Tab-separated table of C-alpha atoms and ligand atoms in Angstrom:
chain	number	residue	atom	x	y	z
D	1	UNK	CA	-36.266	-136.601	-155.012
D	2	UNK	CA	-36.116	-133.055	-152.951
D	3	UNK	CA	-32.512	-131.920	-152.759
D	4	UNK	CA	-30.231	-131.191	-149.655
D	5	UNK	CA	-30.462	-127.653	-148.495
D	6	UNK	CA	-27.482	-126.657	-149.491
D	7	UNK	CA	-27.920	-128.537	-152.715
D	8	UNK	CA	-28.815	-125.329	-154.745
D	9	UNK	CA	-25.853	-122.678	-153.583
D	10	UNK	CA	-23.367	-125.229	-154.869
D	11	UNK	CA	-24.928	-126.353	-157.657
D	12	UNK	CA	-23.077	-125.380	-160.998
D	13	UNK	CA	-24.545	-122.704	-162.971
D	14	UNK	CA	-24.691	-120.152	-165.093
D	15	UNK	CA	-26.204	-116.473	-164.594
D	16	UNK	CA	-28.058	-115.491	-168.188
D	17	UNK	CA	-30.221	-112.180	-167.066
D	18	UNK	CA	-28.867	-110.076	-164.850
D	19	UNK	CA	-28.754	-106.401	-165.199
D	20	UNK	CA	-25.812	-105.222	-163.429
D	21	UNK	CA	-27.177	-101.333	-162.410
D	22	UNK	CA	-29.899	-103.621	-160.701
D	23	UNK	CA	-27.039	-105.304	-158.471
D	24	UNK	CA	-26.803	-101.908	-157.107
D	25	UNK	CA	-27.146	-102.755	-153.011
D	26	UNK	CA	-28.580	-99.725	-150.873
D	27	UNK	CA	-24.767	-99.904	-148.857
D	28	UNK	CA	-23.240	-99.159	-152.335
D	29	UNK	CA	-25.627	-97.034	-153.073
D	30	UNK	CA	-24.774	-94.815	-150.107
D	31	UNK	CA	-21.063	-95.058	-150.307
D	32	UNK	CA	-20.927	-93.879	-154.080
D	33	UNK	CA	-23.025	-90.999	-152.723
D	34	UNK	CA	-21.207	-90.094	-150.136
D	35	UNK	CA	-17.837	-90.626	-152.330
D	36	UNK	CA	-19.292	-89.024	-155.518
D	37	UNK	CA	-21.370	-86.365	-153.671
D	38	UNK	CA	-24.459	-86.866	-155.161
D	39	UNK	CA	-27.285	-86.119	-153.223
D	40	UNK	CA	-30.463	-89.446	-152.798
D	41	UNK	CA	-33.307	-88.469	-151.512
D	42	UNK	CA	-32.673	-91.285	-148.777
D	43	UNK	CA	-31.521	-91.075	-145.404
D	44	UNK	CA	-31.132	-94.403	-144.523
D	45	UNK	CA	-29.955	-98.086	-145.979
D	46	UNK	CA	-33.206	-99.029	-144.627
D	47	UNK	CA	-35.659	-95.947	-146.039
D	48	UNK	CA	-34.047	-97.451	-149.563
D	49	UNK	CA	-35.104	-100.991	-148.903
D	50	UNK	CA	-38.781	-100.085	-147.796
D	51	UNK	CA	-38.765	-97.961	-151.099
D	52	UNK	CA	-38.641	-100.997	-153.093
D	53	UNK	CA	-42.270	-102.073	-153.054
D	54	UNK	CA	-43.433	-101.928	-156.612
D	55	UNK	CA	-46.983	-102.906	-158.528
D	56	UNK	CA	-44.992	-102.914	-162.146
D	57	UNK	CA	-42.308	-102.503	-164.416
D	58	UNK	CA	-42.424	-98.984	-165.026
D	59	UNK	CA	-42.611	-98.346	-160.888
D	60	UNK	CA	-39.543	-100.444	-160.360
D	61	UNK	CA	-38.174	-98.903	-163.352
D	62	UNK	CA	-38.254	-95.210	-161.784
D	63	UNK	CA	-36.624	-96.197	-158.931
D	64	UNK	CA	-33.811	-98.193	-160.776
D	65	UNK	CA	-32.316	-95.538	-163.284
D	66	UNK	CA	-33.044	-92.884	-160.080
D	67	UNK	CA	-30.643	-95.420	-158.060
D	68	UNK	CA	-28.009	-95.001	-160.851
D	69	UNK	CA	-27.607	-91.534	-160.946
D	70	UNK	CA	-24.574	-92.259	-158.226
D	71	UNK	CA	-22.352	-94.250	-160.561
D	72	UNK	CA	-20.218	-91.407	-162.027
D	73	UNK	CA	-16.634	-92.774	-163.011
D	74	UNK	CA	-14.831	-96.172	-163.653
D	75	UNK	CA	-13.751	-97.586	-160.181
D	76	UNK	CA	-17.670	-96.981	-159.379
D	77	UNK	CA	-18.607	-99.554	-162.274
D	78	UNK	CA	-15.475	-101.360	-161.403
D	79	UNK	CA	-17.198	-101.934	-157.455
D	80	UNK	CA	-20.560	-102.333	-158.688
D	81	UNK	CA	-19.629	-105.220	-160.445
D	82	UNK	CA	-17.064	-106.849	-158.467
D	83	UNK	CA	-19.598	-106.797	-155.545
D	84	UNK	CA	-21.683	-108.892	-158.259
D	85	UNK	CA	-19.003	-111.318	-158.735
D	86	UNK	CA	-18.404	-112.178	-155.165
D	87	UNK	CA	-22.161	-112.752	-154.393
D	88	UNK	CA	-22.391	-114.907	-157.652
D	89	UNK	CA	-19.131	-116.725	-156.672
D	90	UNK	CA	-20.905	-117.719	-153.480
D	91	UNK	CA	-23.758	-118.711	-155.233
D	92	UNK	CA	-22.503	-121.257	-157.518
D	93	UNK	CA	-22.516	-119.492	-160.601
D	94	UNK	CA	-19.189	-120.544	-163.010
D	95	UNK	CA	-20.619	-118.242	-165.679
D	96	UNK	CA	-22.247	-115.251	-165.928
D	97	UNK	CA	-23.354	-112.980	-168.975
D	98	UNK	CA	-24.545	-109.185	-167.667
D	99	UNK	CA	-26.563	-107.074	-169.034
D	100	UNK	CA	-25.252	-103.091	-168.962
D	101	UNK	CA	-27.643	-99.970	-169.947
D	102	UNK	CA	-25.269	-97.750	-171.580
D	103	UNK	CA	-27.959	-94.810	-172.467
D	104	UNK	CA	-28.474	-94.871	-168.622
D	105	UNK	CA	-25.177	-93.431	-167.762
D	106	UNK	CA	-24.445	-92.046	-171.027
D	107	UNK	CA	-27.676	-89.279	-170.679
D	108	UNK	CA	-26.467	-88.253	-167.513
D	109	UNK	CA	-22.668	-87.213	-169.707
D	110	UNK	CA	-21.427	-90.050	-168.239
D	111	UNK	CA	-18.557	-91.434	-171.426
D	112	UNK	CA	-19.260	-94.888	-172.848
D	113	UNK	CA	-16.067	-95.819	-172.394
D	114	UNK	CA	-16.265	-95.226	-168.118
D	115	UNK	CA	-18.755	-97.505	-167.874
D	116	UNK	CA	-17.748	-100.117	-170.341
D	117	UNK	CA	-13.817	-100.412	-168.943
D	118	UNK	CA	-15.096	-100.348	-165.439
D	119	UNK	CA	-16.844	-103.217	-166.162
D	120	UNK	CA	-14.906	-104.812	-167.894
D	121	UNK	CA	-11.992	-104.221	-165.793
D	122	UNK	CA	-14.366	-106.477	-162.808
D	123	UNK	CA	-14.625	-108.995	-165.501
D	124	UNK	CA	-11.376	-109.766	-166.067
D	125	UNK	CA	-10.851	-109.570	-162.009
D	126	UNK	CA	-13.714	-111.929	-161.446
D	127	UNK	CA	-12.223	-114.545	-163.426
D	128	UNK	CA	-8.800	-115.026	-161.423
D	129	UNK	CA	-10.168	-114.306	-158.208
D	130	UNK	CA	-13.153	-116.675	-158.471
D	131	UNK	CA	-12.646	-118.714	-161.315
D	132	UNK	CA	-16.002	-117.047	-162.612
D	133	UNK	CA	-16.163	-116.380	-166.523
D	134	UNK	CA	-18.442	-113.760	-167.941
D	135	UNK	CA	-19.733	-112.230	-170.990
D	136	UNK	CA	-21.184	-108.278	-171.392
D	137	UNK	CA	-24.293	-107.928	-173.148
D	138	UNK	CA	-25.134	-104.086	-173.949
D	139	UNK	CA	-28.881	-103.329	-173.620
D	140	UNK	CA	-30.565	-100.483	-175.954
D	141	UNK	CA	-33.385	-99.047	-173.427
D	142	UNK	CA	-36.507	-99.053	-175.965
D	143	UNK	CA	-38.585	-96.115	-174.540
D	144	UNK	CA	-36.007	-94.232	-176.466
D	145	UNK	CA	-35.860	-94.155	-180.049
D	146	UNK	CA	-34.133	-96.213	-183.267
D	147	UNK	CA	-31.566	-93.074	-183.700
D	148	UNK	CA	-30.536	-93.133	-180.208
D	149	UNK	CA	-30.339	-97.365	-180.125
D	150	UNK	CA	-27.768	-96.841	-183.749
D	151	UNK	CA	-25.950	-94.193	-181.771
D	152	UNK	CA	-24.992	-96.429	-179.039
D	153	UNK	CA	-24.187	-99.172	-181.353
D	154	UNK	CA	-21.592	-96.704	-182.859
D	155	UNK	CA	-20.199	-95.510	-179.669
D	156	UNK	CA	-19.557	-99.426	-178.688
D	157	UNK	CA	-17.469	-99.738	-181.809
D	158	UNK	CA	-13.628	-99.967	-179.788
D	159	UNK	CA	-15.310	-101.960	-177.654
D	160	UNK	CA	-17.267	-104.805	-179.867
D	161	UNK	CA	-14.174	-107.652	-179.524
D	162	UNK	CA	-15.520	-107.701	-175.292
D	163	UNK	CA	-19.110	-107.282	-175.908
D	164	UNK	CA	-20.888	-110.742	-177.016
D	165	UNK	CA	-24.110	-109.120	-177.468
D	166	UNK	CA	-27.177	-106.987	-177.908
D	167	UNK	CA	-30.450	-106.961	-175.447
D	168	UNK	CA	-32.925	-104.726	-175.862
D	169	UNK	CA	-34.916	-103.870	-171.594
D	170	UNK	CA	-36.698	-100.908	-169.941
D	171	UNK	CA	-40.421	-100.472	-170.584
D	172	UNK	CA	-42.085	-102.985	-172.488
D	173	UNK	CA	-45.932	-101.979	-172.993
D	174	UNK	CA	-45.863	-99.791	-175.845
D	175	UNK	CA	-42.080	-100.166	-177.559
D	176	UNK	CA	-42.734	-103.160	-179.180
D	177	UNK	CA	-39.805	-104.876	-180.723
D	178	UNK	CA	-40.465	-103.849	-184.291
D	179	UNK	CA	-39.331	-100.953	-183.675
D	180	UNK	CA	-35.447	-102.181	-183.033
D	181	UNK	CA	-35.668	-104.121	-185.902
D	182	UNK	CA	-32.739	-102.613	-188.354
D	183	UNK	CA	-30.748	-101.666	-185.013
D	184	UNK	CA	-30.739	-105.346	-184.107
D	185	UNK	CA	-30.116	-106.769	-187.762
D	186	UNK	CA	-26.935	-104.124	-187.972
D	187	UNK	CA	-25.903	-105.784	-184.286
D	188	UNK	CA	-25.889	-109.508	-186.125
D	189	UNK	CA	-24.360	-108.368	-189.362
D	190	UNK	CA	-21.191	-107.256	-186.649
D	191	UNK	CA	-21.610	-110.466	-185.680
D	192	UNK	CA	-23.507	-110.395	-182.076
D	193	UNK	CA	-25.522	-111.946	-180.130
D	194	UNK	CA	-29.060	-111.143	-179.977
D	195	UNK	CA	-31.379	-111.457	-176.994
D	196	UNK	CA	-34.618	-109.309	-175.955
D	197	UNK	CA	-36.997	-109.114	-172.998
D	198	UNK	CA	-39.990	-109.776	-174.232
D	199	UNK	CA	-43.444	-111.260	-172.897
D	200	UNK	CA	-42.657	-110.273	-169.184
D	201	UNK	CA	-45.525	-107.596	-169.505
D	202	UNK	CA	-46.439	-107.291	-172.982
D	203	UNK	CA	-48.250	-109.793	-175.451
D	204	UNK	CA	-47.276	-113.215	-176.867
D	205	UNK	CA	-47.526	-110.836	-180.126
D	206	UNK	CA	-43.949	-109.569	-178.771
D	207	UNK	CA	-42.167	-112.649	-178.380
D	208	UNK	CA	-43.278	-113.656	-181.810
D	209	UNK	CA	-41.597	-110.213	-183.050
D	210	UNK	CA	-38.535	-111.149	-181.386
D	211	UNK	CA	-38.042	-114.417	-182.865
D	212	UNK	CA	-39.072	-113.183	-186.434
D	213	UNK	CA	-38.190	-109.078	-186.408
D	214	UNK	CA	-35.234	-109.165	-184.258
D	215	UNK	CA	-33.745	-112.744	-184.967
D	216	UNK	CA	-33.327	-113.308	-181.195
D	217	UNK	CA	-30.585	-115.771	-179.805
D	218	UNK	CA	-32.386	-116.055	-176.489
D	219	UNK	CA	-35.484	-114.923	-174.884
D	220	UNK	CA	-35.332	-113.026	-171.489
D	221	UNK	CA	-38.771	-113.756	-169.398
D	222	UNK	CA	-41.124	-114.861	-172.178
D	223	UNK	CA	-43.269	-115.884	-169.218
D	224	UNK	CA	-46.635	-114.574	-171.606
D	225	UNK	CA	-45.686	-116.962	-174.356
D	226	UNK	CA	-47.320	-119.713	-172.996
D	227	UNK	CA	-50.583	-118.275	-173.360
D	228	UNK	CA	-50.100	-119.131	-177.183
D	229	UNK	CA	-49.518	-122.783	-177.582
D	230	UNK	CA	-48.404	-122.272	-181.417
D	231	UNK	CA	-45.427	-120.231	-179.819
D	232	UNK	CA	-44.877	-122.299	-176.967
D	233	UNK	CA	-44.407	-125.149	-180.251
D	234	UNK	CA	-41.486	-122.702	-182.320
D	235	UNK	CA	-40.018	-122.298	-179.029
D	236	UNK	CA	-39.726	-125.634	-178.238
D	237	UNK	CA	-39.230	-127.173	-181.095
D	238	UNK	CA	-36.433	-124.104	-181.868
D	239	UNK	CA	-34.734	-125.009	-178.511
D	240	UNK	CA	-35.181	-121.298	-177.645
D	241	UNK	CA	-33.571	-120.603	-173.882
D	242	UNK	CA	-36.006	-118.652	-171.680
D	243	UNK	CA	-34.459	-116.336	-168.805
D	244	UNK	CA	-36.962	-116.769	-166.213
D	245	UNK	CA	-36.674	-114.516	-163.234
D	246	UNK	CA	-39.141	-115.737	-160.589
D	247	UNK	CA	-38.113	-112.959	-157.544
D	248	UNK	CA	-38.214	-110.562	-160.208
D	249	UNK	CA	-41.862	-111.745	-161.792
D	250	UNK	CA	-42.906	-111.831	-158.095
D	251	UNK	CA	-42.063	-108.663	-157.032
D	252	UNK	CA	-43.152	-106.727	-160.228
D	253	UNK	CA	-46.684	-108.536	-160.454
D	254	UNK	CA	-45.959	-110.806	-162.961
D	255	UNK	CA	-47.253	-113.656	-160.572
D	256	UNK	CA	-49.582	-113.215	-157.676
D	257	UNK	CA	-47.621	-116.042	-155.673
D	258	UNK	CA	-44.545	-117.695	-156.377
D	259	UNK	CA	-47.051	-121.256	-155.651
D	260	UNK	CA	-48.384	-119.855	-159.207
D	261	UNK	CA	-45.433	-119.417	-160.927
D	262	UNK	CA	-44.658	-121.383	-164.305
D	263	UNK	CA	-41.310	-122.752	-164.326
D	264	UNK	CA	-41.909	-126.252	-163.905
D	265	UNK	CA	-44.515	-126.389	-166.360
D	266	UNK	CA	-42.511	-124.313	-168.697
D	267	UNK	CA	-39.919	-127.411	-168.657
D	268	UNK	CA	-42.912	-129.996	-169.201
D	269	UNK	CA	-43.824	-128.596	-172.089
D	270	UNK	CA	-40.462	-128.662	-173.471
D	271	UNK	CA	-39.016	-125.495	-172.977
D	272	UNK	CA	-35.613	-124.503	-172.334
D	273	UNK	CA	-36.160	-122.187	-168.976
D	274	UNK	CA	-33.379	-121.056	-166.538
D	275	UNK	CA	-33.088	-119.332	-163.420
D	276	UNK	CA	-32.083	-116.026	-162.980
D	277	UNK	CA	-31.945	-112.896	-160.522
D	278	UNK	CA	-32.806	-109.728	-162.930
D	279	UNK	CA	-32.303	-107.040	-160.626
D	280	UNK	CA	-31.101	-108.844	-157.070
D	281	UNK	CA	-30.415	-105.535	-155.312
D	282	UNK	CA	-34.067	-104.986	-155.779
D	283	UNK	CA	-36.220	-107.902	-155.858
D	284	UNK	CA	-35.016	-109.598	-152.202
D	285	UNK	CA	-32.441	-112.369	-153.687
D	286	UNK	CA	-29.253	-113.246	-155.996
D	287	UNK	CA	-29.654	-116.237	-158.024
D	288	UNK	CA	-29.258	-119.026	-155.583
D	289	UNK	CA	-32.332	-117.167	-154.032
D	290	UNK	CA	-34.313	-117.636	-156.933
D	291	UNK	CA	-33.596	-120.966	-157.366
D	292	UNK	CA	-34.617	-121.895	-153.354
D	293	UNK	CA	-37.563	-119.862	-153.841
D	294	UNK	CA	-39.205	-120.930	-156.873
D	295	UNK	CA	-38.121	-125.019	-155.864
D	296	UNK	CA	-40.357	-124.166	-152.481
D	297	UNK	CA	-42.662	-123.006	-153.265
D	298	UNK	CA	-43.605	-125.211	-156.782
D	299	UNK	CA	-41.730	-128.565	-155.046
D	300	UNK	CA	-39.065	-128.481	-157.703
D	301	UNK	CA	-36.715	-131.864	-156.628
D	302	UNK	CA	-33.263	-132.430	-157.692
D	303	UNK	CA	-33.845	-133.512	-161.328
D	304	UNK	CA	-35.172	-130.334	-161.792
D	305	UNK	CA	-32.702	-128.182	-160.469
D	306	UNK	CA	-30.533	-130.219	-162.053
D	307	UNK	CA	-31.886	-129.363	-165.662
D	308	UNK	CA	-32.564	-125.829	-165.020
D	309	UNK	CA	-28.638	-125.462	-164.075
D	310	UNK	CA	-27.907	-127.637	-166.918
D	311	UNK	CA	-30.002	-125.361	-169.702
D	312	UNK	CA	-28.240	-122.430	-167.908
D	313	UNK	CA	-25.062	-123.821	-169.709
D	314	UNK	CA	-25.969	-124.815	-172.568
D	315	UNK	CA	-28.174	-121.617	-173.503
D	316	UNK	CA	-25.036	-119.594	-172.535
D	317	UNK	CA	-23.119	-118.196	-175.654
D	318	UNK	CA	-19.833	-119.882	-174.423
D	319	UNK	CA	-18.636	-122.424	-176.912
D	320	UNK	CA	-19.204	-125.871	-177.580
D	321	UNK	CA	-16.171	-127.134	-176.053
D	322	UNK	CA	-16.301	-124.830	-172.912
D	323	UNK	CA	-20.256	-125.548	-172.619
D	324	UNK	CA	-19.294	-129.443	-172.285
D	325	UNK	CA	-16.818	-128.586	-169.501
D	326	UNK	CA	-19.499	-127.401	-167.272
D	327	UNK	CA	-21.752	-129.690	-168.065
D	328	UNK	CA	-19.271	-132.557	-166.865
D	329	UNK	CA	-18.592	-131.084	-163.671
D	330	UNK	CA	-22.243	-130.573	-163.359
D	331	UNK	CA	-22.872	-133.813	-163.759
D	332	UNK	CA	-20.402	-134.915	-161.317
D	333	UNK	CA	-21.998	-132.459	-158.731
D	334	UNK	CA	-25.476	-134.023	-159.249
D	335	UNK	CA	-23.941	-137.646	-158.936
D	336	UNK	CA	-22.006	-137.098	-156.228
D	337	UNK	CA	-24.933	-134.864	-154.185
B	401	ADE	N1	-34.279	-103.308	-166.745
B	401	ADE	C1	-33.854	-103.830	-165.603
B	401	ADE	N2	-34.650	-104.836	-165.211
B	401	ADE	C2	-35.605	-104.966	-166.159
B	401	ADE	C3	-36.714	-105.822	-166.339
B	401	ADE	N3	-37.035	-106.783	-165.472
B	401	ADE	N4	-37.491	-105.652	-167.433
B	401	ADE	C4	-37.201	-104.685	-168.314
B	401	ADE	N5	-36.177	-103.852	-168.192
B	401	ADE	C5	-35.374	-103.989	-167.125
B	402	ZN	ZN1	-34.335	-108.058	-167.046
């Protein structure tokens, strides 16, 4: 059955992959300049925007940590995120779990603990003034090095009671995930949450390294996996949630066309995908976007929407009891619309 138009921006759900520098809108962007003065080589809100045509990662990638040289103190990662929360509020999402690049900001001398009470700070805001929960996820960038991924670990250490997990982004072709391996065994024996991008650009060989080398929780893109049926089986059969990002693999040439895109035949073969925005400040849409896009252009109908919201909760790393709350008031929504 196709849904009501405004069927999707109400729907209940859950934001899993979201990187909040890449919620970073061109307006912000300008403002922290001006406020911070910090010089872009931009003169206009609309010179940014036409600068955001990539043919890759690594292109995208250039432009992203460029974008966040203006965050510079707390009430900056304070605003970045609370302009997150209100566009997720309006787009349905209950729950949301962020990824944050700490080497980013810490590189530029910017103190781990700026960045991490700023966000956290929005967090905590987000709840009572939408009602939106939300975990932090702290990403090791893996161009860098092993020493530099431990040294971030340690300078999280006041601060791992608010972080849930460990995510491991930034340029995948060449830093396979072997070469996290002890950093992320170090994160679980502290007791977090594990999740990695993996198979966005590189090999099904990677996604098999998460799920054996780096003991993954969840699996962020993973779109390449299904080019191995064997792993498309242990992911399955391991209930494995996928964060797909489908304005994200569209606009980095992960898919030609969004008419080619493999959601829906990710959930017919049994796997556990959700929807999710990435980077919306950069790939044209927040995750009530991604969800009207991908259902247009593939013909998703309710009962698909429906499940993608539904594996949104219950591949979250809320608990049981709090999972089972959503999931009745999704239910209701989907009844009742
Ligand atoms: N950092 C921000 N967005 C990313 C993506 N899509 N892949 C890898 N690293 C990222
Ligand atoms: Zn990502």
């Amino acid at each position: 059955m196709t849904a009501a138009p405004d069927f999707i921006t109400r729907l209940p759900k859950a934001e899993l992959h979201l990187h909040i520098e890449g919620s970073l809108e061109p307006e912000l962007m300008f403002a922290l300049a001006k406020r911070n003065r910090v010089a872009i080589p931009f003169d206009s809100v609309e010179a940014v925007r036409a600068a955001y045509s990539f043919s890759n990662l690594q292109d995208f990638l250039d432009i992203y940590y460029a974008g966040a040289d203006v965050l510079r103190v707390e009430q900056d990662f304070y605003d970045l995120a609370d302009a997150y929360f209100a566009r997720a509020a309006a787009d349905g999402v209950a729950h949301a779990e962020i990824f944050f690049d700490p080497q980013t900001h810490t590189d530029r001398g910017i103190p781990f603990q700026v960045v991490a009470d700023g966000l956290l700070s929005a967090m905590h805001a987000a709840e009572t003034r939408h009602g939106v929960s939300s975990k932090l996820i702290l990403c090791f960038l893996r161009h860098l090095d092993e020493d530099a991924a431990f040294a971030t670990l340690k300078a999280a250490d006041p601060w791992l009671d608010r972080i849930a997990g460990v995510g491991l982004d930034s340029s995948e072709l060449g830093h396979p995930p072997e070469k996290f391996a002890r950093v992320f065994a170090a994160a679980g024996e502290l007791g977090l949450k594990r999740v990695a991008h993996a198979g966005e650009e590189g090999p099904p060989d990677y996604v098999w390294q998460a799920l054996d080398l780096l003991k993954i929780d969840r699996l962020d893109h993973g779109n390449r996996s299904l080019e191995d049926p064997a792993l498309v089986r242990r992911l399955a059969e391991s209930g494995m949630t996928l964060t797909v990002c489908p304005l994200s693999n569209l606009k980095l040439c992960v898919v030609d066309n969004l008419t080619n895109h493999p959601l829906d035949q990710m959930l017919a073969q049994g796997l556990r995908a959700t929807v999710n925005s990435d980077d919306p400040a950069y790939f044209g849409g927040y995750v009530a976007d991604n969800y009207r896009a991908v259902a247009a252009a593939r013909g998703l109908g309710k009962a698909e929407l429906a499940q993608l919201a539904r594996n949104s909760f219950t591949g979250s790393f809320l608990d049981e009891a709090e999972k089972a709350a959503h999931l009745v008031r999704l239910d209701a929504y989907v009844a009742a619309n």
